[in-house]
Amino acid sequence: MTTRVHRRLRAPRARVYRALTERDEIVQWKFPGGMSCEVHEFDPSGFRISLTYGAPDRVGKTNAHTDTYRGRFTELVPGERVVEIDEFESDDPATRGEMIITVTLSDADGGTDLVAVHEGLPAGVSEVDNETGWREALARLAALVERTEPR
């Protein structure tokens, strides 16, 4: 299964790229609504991130209320493209398996067009929920990059 989302951002590509690839930036936006994000590990060889539900009735893929995943960047083209491979830490075969996320950036009316393609979504993950989560995260990304000045 594949999710594809688009968002136009009123920020330069360099600023958006930084938000896609830096630990302190990712923790501020890369999670669906109703969740929080914790980055446990983040270095050139890979990362480990937990997304935790705020509502007690939501069930996580890794434990009671948390989805933890490990990932690594496989392609980094500054200002243009980020490719990562992620996999949930889960005992459930329906939520395991490598997922490829490709984010492409291009110029658009003084800002940046972002296209994210999330491939290999496990069968146990709802496509609708995944797309909704992406849209919520990209709204948070927009708020982040549009309010801050590039370094």
GROMACS .gro file of C-alpha atoms in nm:
model
  151
    1MET     CA    1   0.000   0.000   0.000
    2THR     CA    2   0.116   0.352  -0.077
    3THR     CA    3   0.027   0.695   0.058
    4ARG     CA    4   0.104   1.007  -0.147
    5VAL     CA    5   0.061   1.359  -0.006
    6HIS     CA    6   0.146   1.708  -0.129
    7ARG     CA    7   0.189   2.033   0.061
    8ARG     CA    8   0.295   2.378  -0.057
    9LEU     CA    9   0.510   2.553   0.201
   10ARG     CA   10   0.590   2.924   0.219
   11ALA     CA   11   0.956   2.862   0.296
   12PRO     CA   12   1.270   2.802   0.090
   13ARG     CA   13   1.374   2.446   0.007
   14ALA     CA   14   1.686   2.470   0.225
   15ARG     CA   15   1.470   2.548   0.530
   16VAL     CA   16   1.230   2.262   0.458
   17TYR     CA   17   1.517   2.019   0.397
   18ARG     CA   18   1.667   2.108   0.735
   19ALA     CA   19   1.333   2.031   0.904
   20LEU     CA   20   1.328   1.690   0.732
   21THR     CA   21   1.678   1.587   0.836
   22GLU     CA   22   1.763   1.734   1.176
   23ARG     CA   23   1.671   1.575   1.508
   24ASP     CA   24   1.562   1.895   1.683
   25GLU     CA   25   1.335   1.980   1.390
   26ILE     CA   26   1.181   1.634   1.337
   27VAL     CA   27   1.063   1.609   1.698
   28GLN     CA   28   0.855   1.925   1.645
   29TRP     CA   29   0.647   1.807   1.348
   30LYS     CA   30   0.681   1.444   1.238
   31PHE     CA   31   0.384   1.285   1.414
   32PRO     CA   32   0.007   1.264   1.366
   33GLY     CA   33  -0.240   1.468   1.570
   34GLY     CA   34  -0.312   1.327   1.916
   35MET     CA   35   0.041   1.192   1.948
   36SER     CA   36   0.374   1.315   2.079
   37CYS     CA   37   0.719   1.240   1.940
   38GLU     CA   38   1.037   1.132   2.117
   39VAL     CA   39   1.364   1.083   1.931
   40HIS     CA   40   1.570   0.819   2.115
   41GLU     CA   41   1.858   0.790   1.870
   42PHE     CA   42   1.956   1.001   1.572
   43ASP     CA   43   2.284   0.987   1.386
   44PRO     CA   44   2.411   0.930   1.032
   45SER     CA   45   2.368   0.553   1.060
   46GLY     CA   46   2.006   0.561   1.169
   47PHE     CA   47   1.740   0.670   1.411
   48ARG     CA   48   1.484   0.537   1.658
   49ILE     CA   49   1.166   0.734   1.724
   50SER     CA   50   0.856   0.677   1.938
   51LEU     CA   51   0.514   0.824   1.871
   52THR     CA   52   0.285   0.806   2.175
   53TYR     CA   53  -0.092   0.851   2.181
   54GLY     CA   54  -0.229   1.106   2.426
   55ALA     CA   55  -0.568   0.932   2.451
   56PRO     CA   56  -0.578   0.627   2.680
   57ASP     CA   57  -0.811   0.437   2.442
   58ARG     CA   58  -0.563   0.437   2.150
   59VAL     CA   59  -0.350   0.125   2.105
   60GLY     CA   60   0.010   0.137   1.986
   61LYS     CA   61   0.192  -0.101   1.755
   62THR     CA   62   0.491  -0.145   1.988
   63ASN     CA   63   0.328  -0.133   2.331
   64ALA     CA   64   0.012  -0.010   2.503
   65HIS     CA   65   0.005   0.343   2.358
   66THR     CA   66   0.325   0.379   2.156
   67ASP     CA   67   0.446   0.320   1.801
   68THR     CA   68   0.826   0.294   1.795
   69TYR     CA   69   1.015   0.266   1.470
   70ARG     CA   70   1.373   0.239   1.355
   71GLY     CA   71   1.491   0.394   1.035
   72ARG     CA   72   1.781   0.510   0.825
   73PHE     CA   73   1.833   0.763   0.551
   74THR     CA   74   1.926   0.597   0.223
   75GLU     CA   75   1.943   0.911   0.010
   76LEU     CA   76   1.999   1.272   0.108
   77VAL     CA   77   2.015   1.534  -0.167
   78PRO     CA   78   2.024   1.874   0.005
   79GLY     CA   79   1.725   2.088  -0.086
   80GLU     CA   80   1.582   1.824  -0.320
   81ARG     CA   81   1.519   1.475  -0.186
   82VAL     CA   82   1.514   1.265   0.131
   83VAL     CA   83   1.465   0.888   0.122
   84GLU     CA   84   1.437   0.684   0.439
   85ILE     CA   85   1.352   0.326   0.524
   86ASP     CA   86   1.155   0.273   0.845
   87GLU     CA   87   1.017  -0.029   1.028
   88PHE     CA   88   0.792  -0.050   1.333
   89GLU     CA   89   0.916  -0.239   1.637
   90SER     CA   90   0.625  -0.481   1.670
   91ASP     CA   91   0.545  -0.841   1.750
   92ASP     CA   92   0.246  -0.827   1.516
   93PRO     CA   93   0.334  -0.950   1.166
   94ALA     CA   94   0.058  -0.725   1.025
   95THR     CA   95   0.250  -0.412   1.130
   96ARG     CA   96   0.604  -0.524   1.047
   97GLY     CA   97   0.803  -0.475   0.730
   98GLU     CA   98   1.019  -0.207   0.576
   99MET     CA   99   0.850   0.109   0.454
  100ILE     CA  100   1.015   0.351   0.213
  101ILE     CA  101   0.942   0.720   0.249
  102THR     CA  102   1.054   0.949  -0.033
  103VAL     CA  103   1.016   1.324   0.009
  104THR     CA  104   1.081   1.541  -0.294
  105LEU     CA  105   1.115   1.920  -0.280
  106SER     CA  106   1.078   2.163  -0.570
  107ASP     CA  107   1.044   2.539  -0.612
  108ALA     CA  108   0.689   2.678  -0.618
  109ASP     CA  109   0.586   3.043  -0.628
  110GLY     CA  110   0.860   3.163  -0.394
  111GLY     CA  111   0.817   2.864  -0.165
  112THR     CA  112   0.849   2.488  -0.180
  113ASP     CA  113   0.629   2.208  -0.305
  114LEU     CA  114   0.674   1.895  -0.094
  115VAL     CA  115   0.560   1.555  -0.220
  116ALA     CA  116   0.584   1.261   0.021
  117VAL     CA  117   0.537   0.905  -0.101
  118HIS     CA  118   0.510   0.638   0.171
  119GLU     CA  119   0.546   0.291   0.016
  120GLY     CA  120   0.521  -0.054   0.167
  121LEU     CA  121   0.268   0.033   0.434
  122PRO     CA  122   0.206  -0.288   0.634
  123ALA     CA  123  -0.136  -0.451   0.597
  124GLY     CA  124  -0.218  -0.377   0.962
  125VAL     CA  125  -0.187  -0.001   0.912
  126SER     CA  126  -0.490   0.186   0.780
  127GLU     CA  127  -0.422   0.377   0.458
  128VAL     CA  128  -0.678   0.639   0.562
  129ASP     CA  129  -0.517   0.684   0.904
  130ASN     CA  130  -0.171   0.702   0.745
  131GLU     CA  131  -0.278   0.971   0.500
  132THR     CA  132  -0.454   1.167   0.775
  133GLY     CA  133  -0.144   1.140   0.994
  134TRP     CA  134   0.075   1.266   0.711
  135ARG     CA  135  -0.153   1.563   0.647
  136GLU     CA  136  -0.156   1.654   1.017
  137ALA     CA  137   0.223   1.624   1.037
  138LEU     CA  138   0.272   1.834   0.724
  139ALA     CA  139   0.047   2.106   0.869
  140ARG     CA  140   0.279   2.112   1.172
  141LEU     CA  141   0.581   2.118   0.938
  142ALA     CA  142   0.431   2.416   0.755
  143ALA     CA  143   0.379   2.602   1.083
  144LEU     CA  144   0.740   2.530   1.180
  145VAL     CA  145   0.917   2.630   0.858
  146GLU     CA  146   0.691   2.923   0.778
  147ARG     CA  147   0.744   3.091   1.115
  148THR     CA  148   1.119   3.050   1.149
  149GLU     CA  149   1.404   3.212   0.965
  150PRO     CA  150   1.672   3.001   0.797
  151ARG     CA  151   1.998   2.970   0.988
   0.00000   0.00000   0.00000
